[in-house]
Amino acid sequence: MYINRVGDADNPRFEDPSQANICRHSVKSHVEELAIFGGPPVFPYKLHVGRPNIGERSALLDRINDILDRRWLTNDGPCLQQFEKHICELIGVKHCVAVCNATIGLEILAKAIGLSGEVIVPSFTFAATAHALRWVGITPVFCDIDRATHNIDPRQAEEFISARTSGIIGVHLWGRPCNMDALVDLTQRHGLTLLFDSAHAFGCSYKGRMIGGFGDAEIFSFHATKFINTFEGGAVVTNKDELAAKLRLMRNFGFVGLDTVACLGTNGKMNEVCAAMGLNSVASMDTFIEINRRHYDRYRRQMAIVPGISLALYDEGEKNNYQYIVLEIEEENAGVSRDILEKILWAENVLARRYFHPGCHSMEPYRTEQPTASAHLPNTQWLVERIICLPTGSAVTSNDVASICALVSFVIENAAAVQERLAMGGFPASL
Ligand code: T4K
């Protein structure tokens, strides 16, 4: 049973949690019924990974009306100031400099903090982490990850430090924190800058402290697909006064006052409508976490008994936003590869994503510029072949999640028959 516009109000198929087990999508009883072999898809609508949370629609529209009435649309407006203040309070950090997206934020930060030469980053991340550096003339040096945490391996990072290294950027992948103690120790011993790409980690904590206040600075993304969104947007957060002042200048062409430009700058500003969306998102933050948490618990329960599948777990001792449902598929035990499972899911309208395949080192320009990088990235190579992200968030219901789980279980239980059928006919050309 679906009820329109209740609670978080952004999902036309929003469910009443008390009804969560009543409406079930049909799942398959025979492999021939799989959509990939011509059967009807489990879902008549597409289930995306990263469908945006909207929050209270009427409150957002009120805020936008106020913006229009004020005729102050961008350039450090009142919504932006309120949003930045709110983030500082939520995170417990001194400065928040909101920007038009996290990629530009990272570029501005790299310039403002004086990164140069080489910066060590994980390859297992979204292209933006590496691209932002390369865009400002810095060479990203790709480091392997820890297979269990999916985060940068501080031991290998140390091996890659050279005379040209100016810093390390850790990425809190899926919102799960890096080994910050080890990275702080390492960068302090070598006199390096330590930054975090915290695009996934708004609302998460490390050892009880909110992510955002670690290293020299951290970056959040508030892209539409993120748990808190501003349509497009991001923020650099730091406890360093001088750095924050420089970031503010650089975000606005270097302007001090009306016609004095104090330094090189760009246009990295967040506009008022985006900031209004940010305020709206943050107001519904607890609801979004509750929904993500409910879906995560269900995935966890239902996937626990499926051979060859393991769900990336969140540390229950920390604050998490539960925004990413990440499965690791071991073909030897599951009987099907990640890529076959992905194609089967897509045919059923579950648009699962292979984040972050194939790893930055295998993307241009890095693939050409650093052709031997894969040799020292065995864990990255291993994971990029096995990871798949599934839909969650306020645009999917508990019943959707139950049906996705039932579908994955069905495919794995019938892996031999699926393989046999695939060997007979192959994939339809459209997949
Ligand atoms: N660092 C890390 C670790 C990141 O993950 C990211 C961004 C960044 C830095 C850079 O942050 P920003 O500069 O973007 O602030 C998506 C997002 O575009 C990207 O922001 C995000 N990471 C990444 C993990 O996911 P794609 O290439 O998968 O985008 P796309 O357009 O395929 O969207 C994903 C799904 O979301 C689609 O299936 C459709 C759905 N969707 C998307 C949008 C934009 C909607 O339903 N509605 C929408 O409005 O990268």
Coordinates of C-alpha atoms and ligand atoms in Angstrom, one line a residue:
M1 CA 0.0 0.0 0.0
Y2 CA 1.4 3.4 -1.0
I3 CA 0.3 6.7 0.4
N4 CA 0.8 10.0 -1.3
R5 CA 2.9 12.7 0.3
V6 CA 3.2 11.5 3.9
G7 CA 6.1 12.1 6.3
D8 CA 9.1 13.1 4.2
A9 CA 6.5 14.1 1.5
D10 CA 8.8 13.8 -1.5
N11 CA 8.0 10.4 -2.7
P12 CA 4.7 9.8 -4.5
R13 CA 5.1 6.1 -3.6
F14 CA 5.9 6.9 0.1
E15 CA 5.0 4.0 2.2
D16 CA 3.4 3.7 5.6
P17 CA 6.1 1.7 7.4
S18 CA 3.4 -0.3 9.3
Q19 CA 2.3 -1.7 5.9
A20 CA 5.8 -2.6 4.8
N21 CA 5.2 -6.3 4.5
I22 CA 1.8 -6.2 2.9
C23 CA 2.5 -5.2 -0.7
R24 CA 5.1 -7.4 -2.3
H25 CA 6.2 -7.4 -5.9
S26 CA 6.1 -10.7 -7.5
V27 CA 9.4 -12.4 -7.7
K28 CA 10.3 -15.1 -10.1
S29 CA 9.7 -18.8 -9.8
H30 CA 11.6 -20.0 -12.9
V31 CA 14.7 -18.6 -14.7
E32 CA 12.8 -18.2 -17.9
E33 CA 10.7 -15.6 -16.1
L34 CA 13.7 -13.3 -15.7
A35 CA 13.3 -10.2 -17.8
I36 CA 16.7 -10.8 -19.4
F37 CA 15.2 -13.9 -21.0
G38 CA 12.0 -12.2 -22.0
G39 CA 9.8 -12.3 -18.8
P40 CA 8.1 -9.1 -17.5
P41 CA 10.4 -7.0 -15.2
V42 CA 9.8 -7.3 -11.4
F43 CA 9.5 -3.5 -11.4
P44 CA 7.2 -1.6 -13.8
Y45 CA 9.2 1.6 -13.0
K46 CA 13.0 2.2 -12.9
L47 CA 14.7 2.1 -9.5
H48 CA 17.7 4.3 -9.6
V49 CA 20.7 4.5 -7.3
G50 CA 21.0 8.0 -6.1
R51 CA 17.4 9.3 -6.6
P52 CA 17.3 12.6 -4.7
N53 CA 15.7 13.2 -1.3
I54 CA 13.5 16.2 -1.5
G55 CA 12.3 16.9 2.0
E56 CA 9.2 19.1 2.8
R57 CA 8.2 20.4 -0.6
S58 CA 6.0 23.3 0.6
A59 CA 8.7 24.6 3.0
L60 CA 11.1 24.6 0.1
L61 CA 8.7 26.5 -2.1
D62 CA 8.2 29.0 0.6
R63 CA 11.9 29.6 0.9
I64 CA 12.2 30.0 -2.9
N65 CA 9.3 32.5 -2.8
D66 CA 11.2 34.5 -0.2
I67 CA 14.3 34.5 -2.3
L68 CA 12.3 35.9 -5.3
D69 CA 10.7 38.5 -3.1
R70 CA 14.1 39.6 -1.8
R71 CA 15.6 39.6 -5.3
W72 CA 18.9 38.4 -3.8
L73 CA 19.7 35.3 -5.9
T74 CA 23.3 34.6 -5.2
N75 CA 26.6 36.1 -3.9
D76 CA 26.6 35.4 -0.1
G77 CA 22.9 35.8 0.4
P78 CA 20.9 35.1 3.6
C79 CA 20.0 31.5 2.8
L80 CA 23.7 30.7 2.1
Q81 CA 24.8 32.3 5.3
Q82 CA 22.2 30.4 7.3
F83 CA 23.1 27.1 5.5
E84 CA 26.8 27.6 6.3
K85 CA 26.1 28.5 9.9
H86 CA 23.9 25.4 10.2
I87 CA 26.5 23.1 8.9
C88 CA 29.2 24.5 11.3
E89 CA 26.8 23.8 14.2
L90 CA 25.9 20.3 13.0
I91 CA 29.5 19.3 12.4
G92 CA 31.1 21.2 15.2
V93 CA 33.6 22.9 12.9
K94 CA 34.6 26.6 12.8
H95 CA 34.2 27.4 9.1
C96 CA 32.0 26.2 6.3
V97 CA 32.5 27.7 2.8
A98 CA 29.7 26.5 0.6
V99 CA 30.5 26.0 -3.1
C100 CA 28.7 25.3 -6.3
N101 CA 29.9 21.6 -6.2
A102 CA 32.4 19.5 -4.4
T103 CA 34.7 19.2 -7.5
I104 CA 35.2 23.0 -7.8
G105 CA 35.5 23.1 -4.0
L106 CA 38.4 20.6 -4.1
E107 CA 40.1 22.7 -6.9
I108 CA 39.7 25.9 -4.9
L109 CA 41.0 24.1 -1.7
A110 CA 44.0 22.7 -3.5
K111 CA 45.0 26.2 -4.7
A112 CA 44.1 27.9 -1.4
I113 CA 46.2 25.4 0.7
G114 CA 49.1 25.4 -1.7
L115 CA 49.1 21.8 -2.9
S116 CA 51.6 21.2 -5.7
G117 CA 53.6 18.5 -7.4
E118 CA 52.1 15.1 -6.4
V119 CA 49.2 14.3 -4.1
I120 CA 48.5 10.7 -3.0
V121 CA 44.8 9.6 -3.4
P122 CA 43.0 6.4 -3.6
S123 CA 42.2 5.1 -7.1
F124 CA 39.0 3.6 -5.8
T125 CA 36.9 6.8 -5.8
F126 CA 34.8 8.9 -8.1
A127 CA 36.7 10.5 -10.9
A128 CA 36.2 14.0 -9.4
T129 CA 38.8 13.3 -6.6
A130 CA 41.6 12.8 -9.1
H131 CA 40.3 15.2 -11.8
A132 CA 40.1 18.2 -9.4
L133 CA 43.8 17.8 -8.7
R134 CA 44.8 17.3 -12.2
W135 CA 42.7 20.3 -13.3
V136 CA 44.9 22.5 -11.2
G137 CA 48.1 21.0 -12.4
I138 CA 48.8 18.5 -9.6
T139 CA 49.6 14.8 -10.4
P140 CA 47.4 12.4 -8.5
V141 CA 49.5 9.4 -7.3
F142 CA 47.1 6.4 -6.9
C143 CA 47.3 4.4 -3.8
D144 CA 45.7 1.1 -3.0
I145 CA 42.9 0.6 -0.5
D146 CA 42.2 -1.7 2.4
R147 CA 40.1 -4.5 1.1
A148 CA 37.9 -4.6 4.2
T149 CA 37.2 -0.9 4.6
H150 CA 37.5 0.2 0.9
N151 CA 39.5 3.2 2.1
I152 CA 43.1 4.4 1.4
D153 CA 45.8 2.1 2.8
P154 CA 48.1 4.4 5.0
R155 CA 51.0 1.9 4.8
Q156 CA 51.1 2.0 1.0
A157 CA 50.6 5.8 1.0
E158 CA 53.8 6.1 3.0
E159 CA 55.7 4.1 0.4
F160 CA 54.6 6.6 -2.3
I161 CA 55.8 9.7 -0.5
S162 CA 58.5 11.4 -2.7
A163 CA 60.2 14.7 -2.7
R164 CA 57.4 16.0 -4.9
T165 CA 54.6 14.9 -2.6
S166 CA 52.7 17.9 -1.0
G167 CA 49.7 16.1 0.5
I168 CA 47.4 13.1 0.9
I169 CA 43.6 13.1 0.3
G170 CA 41.7 10.4 2.0
V171 CA 38.2 9.6 0.8
H172 CA 35.6 8.4 3.3
L173 CA 34.0 6.0 0.8
W174 CA 30.4 5.2 1.4
G175 CA 30.6 7.5 4.4
R176 CA 32.8 5.0 6.3
P177 CA 35.7 6.9 7.8
C178 CA 39.3 6.5 6.7
N179 CA 41.9 5.3 9.3
M180 CA 42.3 9.0 10.3
D181 CA 44.7 8.3 13.2
A182 CA 47.2 6.6 10.9
L183 CA 46.8 9.3 8.2
V184 CA 47.3 12.2 10.8
D185 CA 50.4 10.5 12.2
L186 CA 51.8 9.9 8.7
T187 CA 51.2 13.4 7.4
Q188 CA 52.6 15.0 10.5
R189 CA 55.7 12.9 10.4
H190 CA 56.3 13.9 6.8
G191 CA 55.1 17.5 7.0
L192 CA 52.3 17.0 4.4
T193 CA 48.9 18.5 4.0
L194 CA 46.0 16.2 4.9
L195 CA 42.6 16.7 3.2
F196 CA 39.6 14.5 3.1
D197 CA 37.1 14.1 0.3
S198 CA 34.1 13.6 2.5
A199 CA 31.6 13.7 -0.4
H200 CA 29.8 10.7 1.0
A201 CA 30.2 11.4 4.7
F202 CA 28.0 14.2 5.8
G203 CA 26.4 13.2 9.1
C204 CA 28.9 10.5 9.8
S205 CA 31.4 10.3 12.7
Y206 CA 34.8 8.9 13.5
K207 CA 35.5 7.8 17.1
G208 CA 32.4 9.9 18.1
R209 CA 33.5 13.1 16.4
M210 CA 31.7 14.3 13.3
I211 CA 33.5 14.0 10.0
G212 CA 34.3 17.5 8.8
G213 CA 36.7 18.6 11.4
F214 CA 39.7 16.3 10.6
G215 CA 42.9 17.0 8.7
D216 CA 43.5 20.5 7.3
A217 CA 40.1 20.6 5.7
E218 CA 37.4 18.4 4.4
I219 CA 35.0 18.6 1.4
F220 CA 31.3 17.6 1.4
S221 CA 29.3 17.1 -1.8
F222 CA 25.6 18.1 -1.8
H223 CA 25.0 16.8 -5.3
A224 CA 21.4 15.7 -6.1
T225 CA 22.4 12.1 -5.5
K226 CA 23.8 12.7 -2.1
F227 CA 21.9 12.1 1.2
I228 CA 21.7 15.9 1.8
N229 CA 21.5 17.8 -1.5
T230 CA 21.4 21.3 -2.7
F231 CA 20.6 20.2 -6.3
E232 CA 24.3 20.8 -7.1
G233 CA 26.6 21.9 -4.3
G234 CA 29.3 21.2 -1.8
A235 CA 31.2 22.7 1.1
V236 CA 34.7 23.0 2.3
V237 CA 34.9 22.8 6.1
T238 CA 37.9 23.7 8.2
N239 CA 39.0 24.9 11.6
K240 CA 41.7 27.1 10.1
D241 CA 40.8 30.8 10.0
E242 CA 43.3 31.9 7.4
L243 CA 42.4 29.1 5.1
A244 CA 38.7 29.8 5.4
A245 CA 39.3 33.5 4.5
K246 CA 41.3 32.5 1.4
L247 CA 38.7 30.0 0.3
R248 CA 36.0 32.7 0.5
L249 CA 38.1 35.0 -1.6
M250 CA 38.9 32.4 -4.2
R251 CA 35.3 31.3 -4.4
N252 CA 34.4 34.8 -5.5
F253 CA 37.1 35.7 -8.1
G254 CA 39.4 37.0 -5.4
F255 CA 37.2 40.0 -4.7
V256 CA 37.6 42.1 -1.6
G257 CA 35.0 44.8 -1.7
L258 CA 33.6 46.1 -5.0
D259 CA 36.6 46.5 -7.2
T260 CA 39.7 45.2 -5.5
V261 CA 40.9 41.7 -6.4
A262 CA 43.3 40.3 -3.9
C263 CA 44.2 37.0 -5.5
L264 CA 43.5 34.6 -8.3
G265 CA 40.0 33.3 -8.0
T266 CA 37.1 31.6 -9.7
N267 CA 33.4 31.4 -9.5
G268 CA 32.6 28.7 -7.0
K269 CA 29.6 30.3 -5.4
M270 CA 26.5 28.5 -4.2
N271 CA 23.3 30.3 -5.2
E272 CA 20.4 31.1 -2.9
V273 CA 18.0 28.5 -4.3
C274 CA 20.6 25.7 -3.8
A275 CA 21.2 27.0 -0.3
A276 CA 17.5 27.0 0.4
M277 CA 17.4 23.3 -0.8
G278 CA 20.3 22.7 1.6
L279 CA 18.4 24.2 4.5
N280 CA 15.4 22.1 3.5
S281 CA 17.4 18.9 3.2
V282 CA 19.1 19.4 6.6
A283 CA 15.7 20.0 8.2
S284 CA 14.7 16.4 7.1
M285 CA 18.0 14.9 7.8
D286 CA 16.8 12.6 10.6
T287 CA 14.0 11.3 8.4
F288 CA 16.4 10.5 5.6
I289 CA 18.7 8.7 7.9
E290 CA 15.8 6.8 9.4
I291 CA 14.6 5.7 5.9
N292 CA 18.2 4.7 4.8
R293 CA 18.7 2.9 8.1
R294 CA 15.5 0.9 7.6
H295 CA 16.5 -0.1 4.1
Y296 CA 20.0 -1.0 5.2
D297 CA 18.7 -3.2 7.9
R298 CA 16.4 -5.0 5.5
Y299 CA 19.2 -5.5 2.9
R300 CA 21.4 -6.7 5.7
R301 CA 18.9 -9.3 7.0
Q302 CA 18.0 -10.6 3.6
M303 CA 21.5 -10.6 2.1
A304 CA 23.1 -12.3 5.1
I305 CA 21.9 -15.7 3.9
V306 CA 22.8 -15.4 0.3
P307 CA 26.0 -17.2 -0.6
G308 CA 28.8 -15.2 -2.3
I309 CA 27.3 -11.9 -1.4
S310 CA 28.5 -9.6 1.4
L311 CA 27.1 -6.2 2.3
A312 CA 29.5 -3.4 3.2
L313 CA 28.6 -2.8 6.9
Y314 CA 28.4 0.4 8.8
D315 CA 30.0 0.6 12.3
E316 CA 27.0 0.8 14.7
G317 CA 29.2 2.6 17.3
E318 CA 29.4 5.6 14.9
K319 CA 26.9 8.0 13.3
N320 CA 26.2 6.9 9.7
N321 CA 24.0 8.2 6.9
Y322 CA 23.6 4.7 5.4
Q323 CA 23.4 6.3 2.0
Y324 CA 25.1 3.5 0.1
I325 CA 24.1 -0.1 -0.2
V326 CA 27.2 -1.8 -1.4
L327 CA 27.4 -5.4 -2.3
E328 CA 30.5 -7.4 -2.9
I329 CA 29.9 -10.4 -5.2
E330 CA 32.3 -13.3 -5.1
E331 CA 31.6 -15.2 -8.3
E332 CA 33.2 -18.5 -6.9
N333 CA 30.5 -18.7 -4.3
A334 CA 27.6 -16.8 -5.9
G335 CA 27.8 -18.7 -9.1
V336 CA 27.4 -15.5 -11.2
S337 CA 29.7 -12.6 -11.7
R338 CA 29.0 -9.1 -10.6
D339 CA 28.6 -8.1 -14.3
I340 CA 26.0 -10.7 -15.0
L341 CA 24.1 -9.9 -11.9
E342 CA 24.2 -6.2 -12.9
K343 CA 22.7 -7.0 -16.4
I344 CA 20.0 -9.1 -14.9
L345 CA 19.1 -6.4 -12.4
W346 CA 19.0 -3.7 -15.1
A347 CA 16.6 -5.9 -17.2
E348 CA 14.3 -6.0 -14.1
N349 CA 14.5 -2.1 -13.9
V350 CA 16.9 -2.2 -10.9
L351 CA 19.5 0.3 -12.2
A352 CA 22.3 -0.9 -9.9
R353 CA 25.7 0.9 -10.3
R354 CA 29.2 -0.5 -10.4
Y355 CA 30.7 2.4 -8.4
F356 CA 33.7 3.0 -8.8
H357 CA 34.6 0.8 -11.7
P358 CA 37.2 0.7 -13.3
G359 CA 39.1 2.8 -10.7
C360 CA 40.5 6.3 -11.6
H361 CA 43.9 4.8 -12.7
S362 CA 42.0 3.0 -15.5
M363 CA 40.4 6.3 -16.7
E364 CA 41.8 8.9 -19.0
P365 CA 44.1 10.8 -18.8
Y366 CA 45.6 8.6 -16.0
R367 CA 45.5 5.4 -17.9
T368 CA 47.8 6.9 -20.6
E369 CA 49.9 8.9 -18.3
Q370 CA 50.4 6.2 -15.6
P371 CA 50.2 2.9 -17.6
T372 CA 51.8 0.8 -14.9
A373 CA 49.7 2.0 -11.9
S374 CA 47.5 -1.1 -11.8
A375 CA 50.6 -3.2 -10.7
H376 CA 50.5 -1.7 -7.2
L377 CA 46.7 -1.6 -6.9
P378 CA 45.8 -5.2 -6.3
N379 CA 43.0 -4.5 -3.8
T380 CA 41.5 -1.8 -6.1
Q381 CA 41.6 -4.2 -9.1
W382 CA 40.0 -6.9 -7.0
L383 CA 37.1 -4.7 -5.7
V384 CA 36.3 -2.9 -8.9
E385 CA 35.3 -6.3 -10.4
R386 CA 33.1 -7.2 -7.4
I387 CA 31.2 -4.1 -6.2
I388 CA 27.7 -3.2 -7.0
C389 CA 25.5 -0.4 -5.4
L390 CA 21.8 -0.9 -5.0
P391 CA 18.9 1.6 -4.7
T392 CA 18.0 3.1 -1.3
G393 CA 16.8 6.4 0.0
S394 CA 13.3 8.0 0.2
A395 CA 12.5 7.2 -3.4
V396 CA 12.4 3.4 -2.7
T397 CA 10.1 1.6 -0.4
S398 CA 10.7 -1.3 2.0
N399 CA 8.8 -3.4 -0.4
D400 CA 11.0 -2.4 -3.3
V401 CA 14.0 -3.4 -1.1
A402 CA 12.4 -6.7 -0.2
S403 CA 11.8 -7.5 -3.8
I404 CA 15.3 -6.5 -4.9
C405 CA 16.7 -8.8 -2.2
A406 CA 14.3 -11.6 -3.3
L407 CA 15.5 -11.1 -6.9
V408 CA 19.2 -11.3 -6.0
S409 CA 18.5 -14.4 -3.9
F410 CA 16.6 -16.0 -6.7
V411 CA 19.4 -15.4 -9.2
I412 CA 22.1 -16.8 -6.9
E413 CA 20.0 -19.8 -5.9
N414 CA 19.5 -20.5 -9.6
A415 CA 22.9 -19.5 -10.7
A416 CA 23.6 -22.8 -12.6
A417 CA 20.4 -22.6 -14.5
V418 CA 21.0 -18.9 -15.3
Q419 CA 24.5 -19.7 -16.6
E420 CA 23.1 -22.6 -18.7
R421 CA 20.4 -20.4 -20.2
L422 CA 22.9 -17.6 -20.9
A423 CA 25.2 -20.1 -22.6
M424 CA 22.3 -21.1 -24.9
G425 CA 21.1 -17.6 -25.9
G426 CA 23.5 -14.9 -24.6
F427 CA 22.3 -11.5 -23.5
P428 CA 19.7 -9.7 -25.6
A429 CA 21.5 -7.1 -27.7
S430 CA 19.9 -4.2 -25.8
L431 CA 21.8 -5.2 -22.7
Ligands
T4K1 N1 34.2 12.8 -4.5 C1 33.4 11.7 -4.4 C2 33.9 10.5 -3.7 C3 32.2 11.6 -5.1 O1 31.4 10.5 -5.0 C4 31.7 12.8 -5.8 C5 30.5 12.7 -6.5 C6 32.6 13.9 -5.8 C7 33.8 13.9 -5.2 C8 32.2 15.1 -6.6 O2 31.0 15.8 -6.0 P1 30.2 16.9 -6.9 O3 31.2 17.7 -7.7 O4 29.3 16.1 -7.9 O5 29.5 17.6 -5.9 C9 26.9 10.5 -9.4 C10 27.0 12.0 -9.0 O6 26.8 12.8 -10.2 C11 28.2 12.4 -8.3 O7 28.0 13.7 -7.7 C12 28.6 11.4 -7.2 N2 29.8 11.7 -6.6 C13 28.6 10.0 -7.8 C14 28.9 9.0 -6.7 O8 27.3 9.7 -8.4 P2 27.0 9.5 -11.7 O9 27.9 9.6 -12.9 O10 26.6 8.2 -11.3 O11 25.7 10.4 -12.0 P3 24.3 10.1 -12.6 O12 23.9 11.2 -13.4 O13 24.4 8.8 -13.4 O14 23.3 9.9 -11.4 C15 23.2 8.7 -10.7 C16 21.8 8.2 -10.6 O15 21.0 9.1 -9.9 C17 21.1 8.0 -11.9 O16 20.8 6.6 -12.0 C18 19.9 8.8 -11.9 C19 19.7 9.3 -10.5 N3 19.4 10.8 -10.6 C20 20.4 11.6 -10.8 C21 20.2 13.0 -10.8 C22 21.3 14.0 -11.1 C23 18.1 11.2 -10.3 O17 17.2 10.4 -10.1 N4 17.9 12.5 -10.3 C24 18.9 13.4 -10.5 O18 18.6 14.7 -10.4 O19 27.6 10.3 -10.6

